Amino acid sequence: MRSQPEWQWLKVSWTCSSERDNDTCQGNDQVDLHTQLWHECAGLTVKVPRVGDKVFYFPQGHLQQVEVYMKQEGMSDIPSYGLPSKILCKVVCVQLKAEVDTDEVFAQITLIPDFEEPKGSTFRSVPQKIPATSFRKKLTPSDVIKQGGCNLHKKHVDQTFPPLDMSQDAPSQELFAKDLHGKIWNFHHICRGVPKRHILTTGWGKFVSAKRLVVGDTCIFLRGQNRLYVGVQRAVRLNKLSTDLSCVNMQHGILLTALEAINTRTEFTVYYHPRISPSGFIVAYNDFMESLKVNFSPETRVEMVLDEGGEEPEFNLKKFSGIIIGKEDVDPSRWPESEWHCLKVCWHGTASGDVPPKRVSPWSIQSVVSVPQPQKRSMIGEGIRMKEVSIPKVNNIPREDDERSKKCRVFGVDIGGHRISNTHPPDSSNAGNQQSSYIKVLKHGSFVGRCVEVSRFSGYGGLMWELDRMFGFQGGLVSGTSGWIVTYNNNNAAAADGDGDANKKLLGDVSWSEFRGVVRKMCICPKEKEEAATWNKISG
Amino acid sequence: MRSQPEWQWLKVSWTCSSERDNDTCQGNDQVDLHTQLWHECAGLTVKVPRVGDKVFYFPQGHLQQVEVYMKQEGMSDIPSYGLPSKILCKVVCVQLKAEVDTDEVFAQITLIPDFEEPKGSTFRSVPQKIPATSFRKKLTPSDVIKQGGCNLHKKHVDQTFPPLDMSQDAPSQELFAKDLHGKIWNFHHICRGVPKRHILTTGWGKFVSAKRLVVGDTCIFLRGQNRLYVGVQRAVRLNKLSTDLSCVNMQHGILLTALEAINTRTEFTVYYHPRISPSGFIVAYNDFMESLKVNFSPETRVEMVLDEGGEEPEFNLKKFSGIIIGKEDVDPSRWPESEWHCLKVCWHGTASGDVPPKRVSPWSIQSVVSVPQPQKRSMIGEGIRMKEVSIPKVNNIPREDDERSKKCRVFGVDIGGHRISNTHPPDSSNAGNQQSSYIKVLKHGSFVGRCVEVSRFSGYGGLMWELDRMFGFQGGLVSGTSGWIVTYNNNNAAAADGDGDANKKLLGDVSWSEFRGVVRKMCICPKEKEEAATWNKISG
DNA sequence: TTGTCTCCCCTTGGGAGACAA
DNA sequence: TTGTCTCCCAAGGGGAGACAA
């Protein structure tokens, strides 16, 4: 039997307090819940610039998206109109939306050509995220057949849904969840049966049929302080025959729109469909510049991370490794020497499932300095579910030379096996600046991190803990002189080490509830032992 | 109780004999059933060129369609790229399709720029239509509520559906109808109740919900020899937010595609959505040339026919009359002196319902030579339902000066009241050509005709009878020297008069099962009485 | 003749625990 | 703990004649 008072409370609390929950875009300083939901649906590797960012717009990538969108193969034979392969722009407006009929996410991005190179630091503070928790449910056959509801995982419900009064026989509540269109969906959430399990009953069937969900699709629940959100991520794209206008018409239009925008220095708007073309054609200035510094000569071993969807956010990411086999123009006649998809990669062991594209852009991959040996997988760091990990106790911290610290993989990235030096930098040429130090990059890889509660990770110790835990050291580096260099979110460079406040300025005033980017394992070591590794200077 | 043997027969007969019924495009000489269904759904005033036709393509009209399609108001400020306002093209390919999700009809037309003016006669034989009958059902509340089926009109069923064995208590049959996508829909057709009525039961509900039909939408059934077809025509357009690409992107693309096609003399493809922009932006060469001859000076009284949908094919057409109030460029800076929508019209008595646009193109309207007086409606010619009219008996033919011939309106067009001259042409300057004669246009108007049985109207007497009957004279002009000049279907000019074979060559070998176009009432009269009327020369 | 109603059957949706993976 | 099953009840789809417009 449903408890009427609780239902009343929830209805009031969860649907009528939109003024307390920020679910619409309000400026550039907050990651609102709509945006968080959109990114969950888009995939964890998708990057969307923020208003004010300097970006490169690659028309070739845009044309390619249209071809996939229209299901036309091969490059059309249209002129380049003298358009350069990349156009430096400033982001004027970003709207994160979803298709009305298919719920496919897309970003409407307004750009204005601005060829002025950014001066000085391009660092931008990471926007404050509105505290939220979320979980993903990959739908089983039972979830989508007409006869049943949706089975939920206990831990997901406990972490994300409002608590039920478990003293009751079959506690239940009404949930009201907003989708990306702003539509409110009503679900009856009940904990019943022997043994007890959490089920979404009334309302679930309507949702499944309305969204045309099938087995394998993923349903995403995101809970803010006062409101619940729901999104979907399909395993296979719904057919959407767009017969409005011809593919060639659109491609002409895309190029000409950009050309006119350049000539008149006016805004133009593009639509980015991350589920169609994961390799975005709008690339952050910093990302692009960083990728230029890397030497992607043939034989270079590279890695690329794809988001393969599924249930656990951390395990959506699958890393592929391969070897550069060449660098050549995709379209030498129209866009010679374009960086877009200029690298040819031979990927290893990608017999089944998603495969990275044979052609990639430099900013989409990372070069691997040392070729890792095939290692036996260690349980440490392998398969850690962040939300299950509690804050490590002090007596749990492994020594640096602990066997566990030497062999570990996180998200498919080999991390351990390198000795961490405790040596302080011997050569402080700019000794006057106490916040300066040299670090040596030993290891690097892409990552996406996330915490259950923001408060738990406030401050830089929290960040360090999070990073350490992600890479399997469980706090071993929280105090010490080694640390990590981090390139996060929109490619703002930052560093975190065990010295607490040393890099505080670099990090800015951020809440590390979620961050994604590239982490490089570093340790402070004698400069003369430079070897083939990369040296970076971190200054406060 | 359903009769199993009959069901078997129908299933075999109606679904497994596609080789006997021509429902796909096969060349240019036949109007197949798919095409007939498409035109029923598109509206009776919609003109689509045929392969090989010479047409003018108006980029302005195309841009306008995109704006309506994308629900953006006002002309975008994009350059004309030096594109002319109209482009003479040859039609390379025409495909009549429907949107997958909304069933909205559209034509995919491939054109190739071809600036050579047509030489000699532009007459093209009217394609042979595959014999078919059809009816339209405007859906009532009872038809679309979940509890019921679809009530059918007895005459419609009798004319169009395969006959039932009425000796049975509740005769029934299974109907299998193909829609514009080729999908087969199954309907149980039963004649039951006291008194007997025809109802579609099983299968109807699925159809209604799948097509998202609501009260006021029209359902169209078309029966060929071996197969049934079903189409829908919505009262209001379904929302279809097309957020794929920006409106401006598309408009740029449209202009550039055309420009490139001109420069390289290559094909380009456009999509014409007649339900969005009824005034098509692809105009037959002949239609355009004819419209140039008309003097649309201010104060000229004009008429325009709109298809307002509904149940009876002949009464879908509503005529509006108005007065030219000006002629000016829609877009003087980009396309000066373009004929597209250059005429400003003030329409009379259009307070409610659909209103013709204030701006029209010359080929979309007809000028009215004499301002008709407000007349009392005559029952003759008013509201004739063609399918109910039997072939008139000889003793029923009214005399030319019969009162009934003077006052009649058909489809809102004033027809009667003009004396028909029996005078032969006095001046045969090219007397050597026996098939030449001068005719004077007295009266004209748009029309759509249709016959129940093709055989009934074979030959030119049949056509004359059809025209006469439509305009209320009921055979009065079948013999005589007056007649009609007809511009039909794809704007092939032809004439028919009462002399039987005189214009046989002009008409070609056609079955007049359906024709649409412009009819001008003519009579042969002395040249010196030319007055302000237009003279046309008809040569065999 | 045909639109709408009510009646009523029977299919289907969907909520429950049982049970097994 | 959670996916799938079966059971079973309730809602509603839909087929029938009655009746009125």
PDB file of C-alpha atoms in Angstrom, chain B residues 161-395:
ATOM      1  CA  PHE B 161     -14.091  -1.552 -52.406  1.00  0.00           C
ATOM      2  CA  PRO B 162     -14.470  -5.083 -53.792  1.00  0.00           C
ATOM      3  CA  PRO B 163     -18.128  -6.126 -53.602  1.00  0.00           C
ATOM      4  CA  LEU B 164     -19.419  -8.045 -50.594  1.00  0.00           C
ATOM      5  CA  ASP B 165     -21.810 -10.972 -50.812  1.00  0.00           C
ATOM      6  CA  MET B 166     -24.836  -9.090 -49.511  1.00  0.00           C
ATOM      7  CA  SER B 167     -26.870 -12.291 -49.275  1.00  0.00           C
ATOM      8  CA  GLN B 168     -24.998 -13.058 -46.077  1.00  0.00           C
ATOM      9  CA  ASP B 169     -26.163 -11.766 -42.725  1.00  0.00           C
ATOM     10  CA  ALA B 170     -23.070  -9.688 -42.003  1.00  0.00           C
ATOM     11  CA  PRO B 171     -20.831  -9.896 -45.041  1.00  0.00           C
ATOM     12  CA  SER B 172     -17.216  -8.994 -44.429  1.00  0.00           C
ATOM     13  CA  GLN B 173     -13.814  -9.107 -46.043  1.00  0.00           C
ATOM     14  CA  GLU B 174     -10.202  -8.447 -45.208  1.00  0.00           C
ATOM     15  CA  LEU B 175      -8.700  -5.479 -47.004  1.00  0.00           C
ATOM     16  CA  PHE B 176      -4.978  -5.052 -47.444  1.00  0.00           C
ATOM     17  CA  ALA B 177      -4.026  -1.499 -48.322  1.00  0.00           C
ATOM     18  CA  LYS B 178      -0.618  -0.153 -49.223  1.00  0.00           C
ATOM     19  CA  ASP B 179       0.474   3.282 -48.018  1.00  0.00           C
ATOM     20  CA  LEU B 180       2.967   5.649 -49.646  1.00  0.00           C
ATOM     21  CA  HIS B 181       5.839   3.881 -47.895  1.00  0.00           C
ATOM     22  CA  GLY B 182       4.777   0.546 -49.338  1.00  0.00           C
ATOM     23  CA  LYS B 183       3.646  -0.701 -45.938  1.00  0.00           C
ATOM     24  CA  ILE B 184       0.577  -2.947 -46.036  1.00  0.00           C
ATOM     25  CA  TRP B 185      -2.241  -2.184 -43.600  1.00  0.00           C
ATOM     26  CA  ASN B 186      -4.897  -4.782 -42.828  1.00  0.00           C
ATOM     27  CA  PHE B 187      -8.513  -3.717 -42.279  1.00  0.00           C
ATOM     28  CA  HIS B 188     -11.530  -5.861 -41.499  1.00  0.00           C
ATOM     29  CA  HIS B 189     -14.425  -4.503 -43.548  1.00  0.00           C
ATOM     30  CA  ILE B 190     -17.871  -5.577 -42.383  1.00  0.00           C
ATOM     31  CA  CYS B 191     -21.421  -4.571 -43.294  1.00  0.00           C
ATOM     32  CA  ARG B 192     -23.552  -5.104 -40.215  1.00  0.00           C
ATOM     33  CA  GLY B 193     -26.104  -3.606 -37.817  1.00  0.00           C
ATOM     34  CA  VAL B 194     -29.699  -2.556 -38.280  1.00  0.00           C
ATOM     35  CA  PRO B 195     -29.888  -0.707 -40.508  1.00  0.00           C
ATOM     36  CA  LYS B 196     -26.847  -2.038 -42.351  1.00  0.00           C
ATOM     37  CA  ARG B 197     -23.767   0.099 -42.484  1.00  0.00           C
ATOM     38  CA  HIS B 198     -20.179  -0.385 -43.623  1.00  0.00           C
ATOM     39  CA  ILE B 199     -17.548  -0.313 -40.929  1.00  0.00           C
ATOM     40  CA  LEU B 200     -13.793  -0.849 -40.806  1.00  0.00           C
ATOM     41  CA  THR B 201     -13.131  -2.679 -37.539  1.00  0.00           C
ATOM     42  CA  THR B 202     -10.027  -4.741 -36.795  1.00  0.00           C
ATOM     43  CA  GLY B 203      -6.891  -2.981 -37.907  1.00  0.00           C
ATOM     44  CA  TRP B 204      -8.410   0.472 -38.026  1.00  0.00           C
ATOM     45  CA  GLY B 205      -7.379   1.355 -34.478  1.00  0.00           C
ATOM     46  CA  LYS B 206      -3.784   0.416 -35.155  1.00  0.00           C
ATOM     47  CA  PHE B 207      -3.807   2.540 -38.299  1.00  0.00           C
ATOM     48  CA  VAL B 208      -5.241   5.563 -36.492  1.00  0.00           C
ATOM     49  CA  SER B 209      -2.722   5.435 -33.683  1.00  0.00           C
ATOM     50  CA  ALA B 210       0.226   4.621 -35.935  1.00  0.00           C
ATOM     51  CA  LYS B 211      -0.549   7.524 -38.251  1.00  0.00           C
ATOM     52  CA  ARG B 212      -1.532   9.718 -35.304  1.00  0.00           C
ATOM     53  CA  LEU B 213      -4.812  10.635 -36.985  1.00  0.00           C
ATOM     54  CA  VAL B 214      -7.179  13.081 -35.315  1.00  0.00           C
ATOM     55  CA  VAL B 215     -10.661  14.408 -36.003  1.00  0.00           C
ATOM     56  CA  GLY B 216     -10.720  16.339 -39.246  1.00  0.00           C
ATOM     57  CA  ASP B 217      -7.885  14.479 -40.908  1.00  0.00           C
ATOM     58  CA  THR B 218      -8.779  12.865 -44.193  1.00  0.00           C
ATOM     59  CA  CYS B 219      -8.168   9.259 -45.088  1.00  0.00           C
ATOM     60  CA  ILE B 220      -7.880   8.410 -48.781  1.00  0.00           C
ATOM     61  CA  PHE B 221      -8.616   4.988 -50.267  1.00  0.00           C
ATOM     62  CA  LEU B 222      -7.570   4.278 -53.841  1.00  0.00           C
ATOM     63  CA  ARG B 223      -8.337   1.027 -55.561  1.00  0.00           C
ATOM     64  CA  GLY B 224      -6.493  -0.250 -58.568  1.00  0.00           C
ATOM     65  CA  GLN B 225      -7.409  -3.410 -60.345  1.00  0.00           C
ATOM     66  CA  ASN B 226      -5.720  -5.717 -57.886  1.00  0.00           C
ATOM     67  CA  ARG B 227      -4.589  -3.634 -55.008  1.00  0.00           C
ATOM     68  CA  LEU B 228      -5.918  -1.158 -52.516  1.00  0.00           C
ATOM     69  CA  TYR B 229      -3.994   1.938 -51.444  1.00  0.00           C
ATOM     70  CA  VAL B 230      -4.435   4.129 -48.411  1.00  0.00           C
ATOM     71  CA  GLY B 231      -3.124   7.612 -47.702  1.00  0.00           C
ATOM     72  CA  VAL B 232      -3.680  10.365 -45.209  1.00  0.00           C
ATOM     73  CA  GLN B 233      -4.057  14.107 -45.484  1.00  0.00           C
ATOM     74  CA  ARG B 234      -3.810  15.961 -42.212  1.00  0.00           C
ATOM     75  CA  ALA B 235      -5.956  18.936 -41.294  1.00  0.00           C
ATOM     76  CA  VAL B 236      -3.049  20.482 -39.399  1.00  0.00           C
ATOM     77  CA  ARG B 237       0.581  19.708 -39.942  1.00  0.00           C
ATOM     78  CA  LEU B 238       2.289  17.573 -37.338  1.00  0.00           C
ATOM     79  CA  ASN B 239       5.051  19.314 -35.495  1.00  0.00           C
ATOM     80  CA  LYS B 240       8.343  18.229 -36.924  1.00  0.00           C
ATOM     81  CA  LEU B 241      11.125  20.162 -35.346  1.00  0.00           C
ATOM     82  CA  SER B 242      14.011  19.856 -37.706  1.00  0.00           C
ATOM     83  CA  THR B 243      16.936  21.032 -35.688  1.00  0.00           C
ATOM     84  CA  ASP B 244      19.521  19.190 -37.726  1.00  0.00           C
ATOM     85  CA  LEU B 245      21.112  22.173 -39.306  1.00  0.00           C
ATOM     86  CA  SER B 246      20.451  25.854 -39.170  1.00  0.00           C
ATOM     87  CA  CYS B 247      18.001  27.458 -41.541  1.00  0.00           C
ATOM     88  CA  VAL B 248      20.646  29.818 -42.788  1.00  0.00           C
ATOM     89  CA  ASN B 249      23.030  26.935 -43.469  1.00  0.00           C
ATOM     90  CA  MET B 250      20.407  25.333 -45.649  1.00  0.00           C
ATOM     91  CA  GLN B 251      19.584  28.528 -47.474  1.00  0.00           C
ATOM     92  CA  HIS B 252      23.210  29.148 -48.271  1.00  0.00           C
ATOM     93  CA  GLY B 253      23.431  25.590 -49.461  1.00  0.00           C
ATOM     94  CA  ILE B 254      20.395  25.912 -51.677  1.00  0.00           C
ATOM     95  CA  LEU B 255      21.710  28.961 -53.462  1.00  0.00           C
ATOM     96  CA  LEU B 256      25.197  27.602 -53.811  1.00  0.00           C
ATOM     97  CA  THR B 257      24.017  24.269 -55.064  1.00  0.00           C
ATOM     98  CA  ALA B 258      22.054  25.988 -57.781  1.00  0.00           C
ATOM     99  CA  LEU B 259      24.938  28.290 -58.620  1.00  0.00           C
ATOM    100  CA  GLU B 260      27.342  25.431 -58.966  1.00  0.00           C
ATOM    101  CA  ALA B 261      24.863  23.479 -61.028  1.00  0.00           C
ATOM    102  CA  ILE B 262      24.608  26.418 -63.423  1.00  0.00           C
ATOM    103  CA  ASN B 263      28.350  26.884 -63.644  1.00  0.00           C
ATOM    104  CA  THR B 264      29.101  23.251 -64.220  1.00  0.00           C
ATOM    105  CA  ARG B 265      25.865  22.389 -66.039  1.00  0.00           C
ATOM    106  CA  THR B 266      25.329  19.512 -63.662  1.00  0.00           C
ATOM    107  CA  GLU B 267      22.286  18.089 -61.956  1.00  0.00           C
ATOM    108  CA  PHE B 268      21.045  19.264 -58.586  1.00  0.00           C
ATOM    109  CA  THR B 269      18.263  17.990 -56.397  1.00  0.00           C
ATOM    110  CA  VAL B 270      15.566  19.935 -54.585  1.00  0.00           C
ATOM    111  CA  TYR B 271      12.816  18.860 -52.233  1.00  0.00           C
ATOM    112  CA  TYR B 272       9.358  20.274 -52.759  1.00  0.00           C
ATOM    113  CA  HIS B 273       6.953  20.065 -49.832  1.00  0.00           C
ATOM    114  CA  PRO B 274       3.553  20.936 -51.301  1.00  0.00           C
ATOM    115  CA  ARG B 275       1.799  20.919 -47.919  1.00  0.00           C
ATOM    116  CA  ILE B 276       4.247  23.577 -46.723  1.00  0.00           C
ATOM    117  CA  SER B 277       4.531  25.775 -49.763  1.00  0.00           C
ATOM    118  CA  PRO B 278       1.551  25.125 -52.025  1.00  0.00           C
ATOM    119  CA  SER B 279       2.849  27.672 -54.508  1.00  0.00           C
ATOM    120  CA  GLY B 280       5.546  25.495 -55.940  1.00  0.00           C
ATOM    121  CA  PHE B 281       8.889  27.041 -56.774  1.00  0.00           C
ATOM    122  CA  ILE B 282       9.255  24.873 -59.852  1.00  0.00           C
ATOM    123  CA  VAL B 283       7.004  26.238 -62.569  1.00  0.00           C
ATOM    124  CA  ALA B 284       6.338  24.692 -65.932  1.00  0.00           C
ATOM    125  CA  TYR B 285       7.773  26.697 -68.804  1.00  0.00           C
ATOM    126  CA  ASN B 286       4.384  26.940 -70.491  1.00  0.00           C
ATOM    127  CA  ASP B 287       2.605  28.088 -67.342  1.00  0.00           C
ATOM    128  CA  PHE B 288       5.122  30.822 -66.824  1.00  0.00           C
ATOM    129  CA  MET B 289       5.014  31.980 -70.427  1.00  0.00           C
ATOM    130  CA  GLU B 290       1.234  32.028 -70.407  1.00  0.00           C
ATOM    131  CA  SER B 291       1.177  34.111 -67.243  1.00  0.00           C
ATOM    132  CA  LEU B 292       3.439  36.694 -68.877  1.00  0.00           C
ATOM    133  CA  LYS B 293       0.790  37.344 -71.510  1.00  0.00           C
ATOM    134  CA  VAL B 294      -1.786  38.387 -68.957  1.00  0.00           C
ATOM    135  CA  ASN B 295      -1.937  42.018 -67.962  1.00  0.00           C
ATOM    136  CA  PHE B 296      -2.054  42.057 -64.177  1.00  0.00           C
ATOM    137  CA  SER B 297      -2.256  45.793 -63.794  1.00  0.00           C
ATOM    138  CA  PRO B 298      -3.744  47.297 -60.626  1.00  0.00           C
ATOM    139  CA  GLU B 299      -7.510  46.991 -60.326  1.00  0.00           C
ATOM    140  CA  THR B 300      -7.438  43.771 -62.315  1.00  0.00           C
ATOM    141  CA  ARG B 301      -9.870  41.314 -60.827  1.00  0.00           C
ATOM    142  CA  VAL B 302      -8.216  37.954 -60.187  1.00  0.00           C
ATOM    143  CA  GLU B 303      -9.135  34.555 -58.871  1.00  0.00           C
ATOM    144  CA  MET B 304      -7.203  31.832 -57.117  1.00  0.00           C
ATOM    145  CA  VAL B 305      -8.227  28.317 -56.260  1.00  0.00           C
ATOM    146  CA  LEU B 306      -7.092  26.679 -53.034  1.00  0.00           C
ATOM    147  CA  ASP B 307      -7.540  23.052 -52.114  1.00  0.00           C
ATOM    148  CA  GLU B 308      -9.052  23.010 -48.660  1.00  0.00           C
ATOM    149  CA  GLY B 309      -9.090  19.247 -48.228  1.00  0.00           C
ATOM    150  CA  GLY B 310     -12.170  17.489 -46.969  1.00  0.00           C
ATOM    151  CA  GLU B 311     -14.271  14.659 -48.205  1.00  0.00           C
ATOM    152  CA  GLU B 312     -15.495  15.318 -51.732  1.00  0.00           C
ATOM    153  CA  PRO B 313     -12.701  15.722 -54.264  1.00  0.00           C
ATOM    154  CA  GLU B 314     -14.597  18.231 -56.328  1.00  0.00           C
ATOM    155  CA  PHE B 315     -15.492  20.404 -53.373  1.00  0.00           C
ATOM    156  CA  ASN B 316     -12.057  20.626 -51.865  1.00  0.00           C
ATOM    157  CA  LEU B 317     -11.420  23.505 -54.197  1.00  0.00           C
ATOM    158  CA  LYS B 318     -12.409  26.896 -52.926  1.00  0.00           C
ATOM    159  CA  LYS B 319     -12.121  29.863 -55.195  1.00  0.00           C
ATOM    160  CA  PHE B 320     -11.146  33.236 -53.846  1.00  0.00           C
ATOM    161  CA  SER B 321     -11.482  36.454 -55.779  1.00  0.00           C
ATOM    162  CA  GLY B 322      -9.615  39.642 -55.262  1.00  0.00           C
ATOM    163  CA  ILE B 323      -8.122  42.675 -56.925  1.00  0.00           C
ATOM    164  CA  ILE B 324      -4.548  43.370 -57.859  1.00  0.00           C
ATOM    165  CA  ILE B 325      -3.366  46.257 -55.753  1.00  0.00           C
ATOM    166  CA  GLY B 326       0.199  46.436 -56.864  1.00  0.00           C
ATOM    167  CA  LYS B 327       3.207  44.847 -58.439  1.00  0.00           C
ATOM    168  CA  GLU B 328       6.533  45.111 -56.709  1.00  0.00           C
ATOM    169  CA  ASP B 329       9.615  43.063 -55.987  1.00  0.00           C
ATOM    170  CA  VAL B 330       9.587  40.943 -52.879  1.00  0.00           C
ATOM    171  CA  ASP B 331      13.306  41.371 -52.589  1.00  0.00           C
ATOM    172  CA  PRO B 332      14.383  44.366 -54.686  1.00  0.00           C
ATOM    173  CA  SER B 333      18.006  44.285 -53.595  1.00  0.00           C
ATOM    174  CA  ARG B 334      18.761  40.628 -54.172  1.00  0.00           C
ATOM    175  CA  TRP B 335      16.345  39.718 -56.943  1.00  0.00           C
ATOM    176  CA  PRO B 336      15.072  42.833 -58.692  1.00  0.00           C
ATOM    177  CA  GLU B 337      12.287  42.303 -61.209  1.00  0.00           C
ATOM    178  CA  SER B 338      11.693  38.750 -60.101  1.00  0.00           C
ATOM    179  CA  GLU B 339       8.265  37.422 -60.940  1.00  0.00           C
ATOM    180  CA  TRP B 340       8.171  35.387 -57.743  1.00  0.00           C
ATOM    181  CA  HIS B 341       5.285  36.646 -55.613  1.00  0.00           C
ATOM    182  CA  CYS B 342       5.498  39.989 -57.370  1.00  0.00           C
ATOM    183  CA  LEU B 343       1.750  40.632 -57.300  1.00  0.00           C
ATOM    184  CA  LYS B 344      -0.016  42.092 -54.285  1.00  0.00           C
ATOM    185  CA  VAL B 345      -3.638  41.082 -54.079  1.00  0.00           C
ATOM    186  CA  CYS B 346      -6.453  42.208 -51.842  1.00  0.00           C
ATOM    187  CA  TRP B 347      -8.721  39.194 -51.364  1.00  0.00           C
ATOM    188  CA  HIS B 348     -12.450  39.542 -50.759  1.00  0.00           C
ATOM    189  CA  GLY B 349     -14.482  37.878 -48.055  1.00  0.00           C
ATOM    190  CA  THR B 350     -11.788  35.811 -46.545  1.00  0.00           C
ATOM    191  CA  ALA B 351     -12.634  36.403 -42.926  1.00  0.00           C
ATOM    192  CA  SER B 352     -12.490  32.794 -41.790  1.00  0.00           C
ATOM    193  CA  GLY B 353     -10.541  29.714 -42.717  1.00  0.00           C
ATOM    194  CA  ASP B 354      -7.709  29.544 -45.146  1.00  0.00           C
ATOM    195  CA  VAL B 355      -6.786  32.769 -46.867  1.00  0.00           C
ATOM    196  CA  PRO B 356      -4.750  33.047 -50.018  1.00  0.00           C
ATOM    197  CA  PRO B 357      -1.427  34.747 -49.506  1.00  0.00           C
ATOM    198  CA  LYS B 358      -1.314  38.492 -49.983  1.00  0.00           C
ATOM    199  CA  ARG B 359       1.546  38.065 -52.385  1.00  0.00           C
ATOM    200  CA  VAL B 360       1.161  35.711 -55.309  1.00  0.00           C
ATOM    201  CA  SER B 361       2.984  34.852 -58.474  1.00  0.00           C
ATOM    202  CA  PRO B 362       1.321  35.541 -61.843  1.00  0.00           C
ATOM    203  CA  TRP B 363       1.074  31.845 -62.722  1.00  0.00           C
ATOM    204  CA  SER B 364      -0.826  31.076 -59.523  1.00  0.00           C
ATOM    205  CA  ILE B 365      -3.841  33.206 -60.362  1.00  0.00           C
ATOM    206  CA  GLN B 366      -6.224  33.888 -63.206  1.00  0.00           C
ATOM    207  CA  SER B 367      -7.424  37.280 -64.283  1.00  0.00           C
ATOM    208  CA  VAL B 368     -11.161  37.796 -64.586  1.00  0.00           C
ATOM    209  CA  VAL B 369     -12.044  39.780 -67.697  1.00  0.00           C
ATOM    210  CA  SER B 370     -15.539  40.894 -66.762  1.00  0.00           C
ATOM    211  CA  VAL B 371     -16.455  41.673 -63.216  1.00  0.00           C
ATOM    212  CA  PRO B 372     -19.304  39.302 -62.474  1.00  0.00           C
ATOM    213  CA  GLN B 373     -22.417  40.626 -60.830  1.00  0.00           C
ATOM    214  CA  PRO B 374     -23.522  39.032 -57.576  1.00  0.00           C
ATOM    215  CA  GLN B 375     -25.826  36.297 -58.774  1.00  0.00           C
ATOM    216  CA  LYS B 376     -28.447  34.154 -57.215  1.00  0.00           C
ATOM    217  CA  ARG B 377     -27.144  30.642 -57.180  1.00  0.00           C
ATOM    218  CA  SER B 378     -28.696  28.332 -59.679  1.00  0.00           C
ATOM    219  CA  MET B 379     -29.186  24.709 -58.914  1.00  0.00           C
ATOM    220  CA  ILE B 380     -27.860  23.838 -62.304  1.00  0.00           C
ATOM    221  CA  GLY B 381     -24.176  23.279 -62.155  1.00  0.00           C
ATOM    222  CA  GLU B 382     -24.038  24.061 -58.481  1.00  0.00           C
ATOM    223  CA  GLY B 383     -22.844  21.236 -56.364  1.00  0.00           C
ATOM    224  CA  ILE B 384     -22.898  18.536 -58.956  1.00  0.00           C
ATOM    225  CA  ARG B 385     -21.256  15.426 -57.654  1.00  0.00           C
ATOM    226  CA  MET B 386     -19.762  13.893 -60.702  1.00  0.00           C
ATOM    227  CA  LYS B 387     -20.022  10.363 -59.600  1.00  0.00           C
ATOM    228  CA  GLU B 388     -23.739  10.783 -59.120  1.00  0.00           C
ATOM    229  CA  VAL B 389     -24.399  12.279 -62.519  1.00  0.00           C
ATOM    230  CA  SER B 390     -25.550   9.885 -65.186  1.00  0.00           C
ATOM    231  CA  ILE B 391     -24.877  10.474 -68.851  1.00  0.00           C
ATOM    232  CA  PRO B 392     -27.449  13.018 -69.965  1.00  0.00           C
ATOM    233  CA  LYS B 393     -30.216  11.954 -72.286  1.00  0.00           C
ATOM    234  CA  VAL B 394     -30.572  13.715 -75.577  1.00  0.00           C
ATOM    235  CA  ASN B 395     -33.918  15.224 -74.758  1.00  0.00           C
TER     236      ASN B 395
END
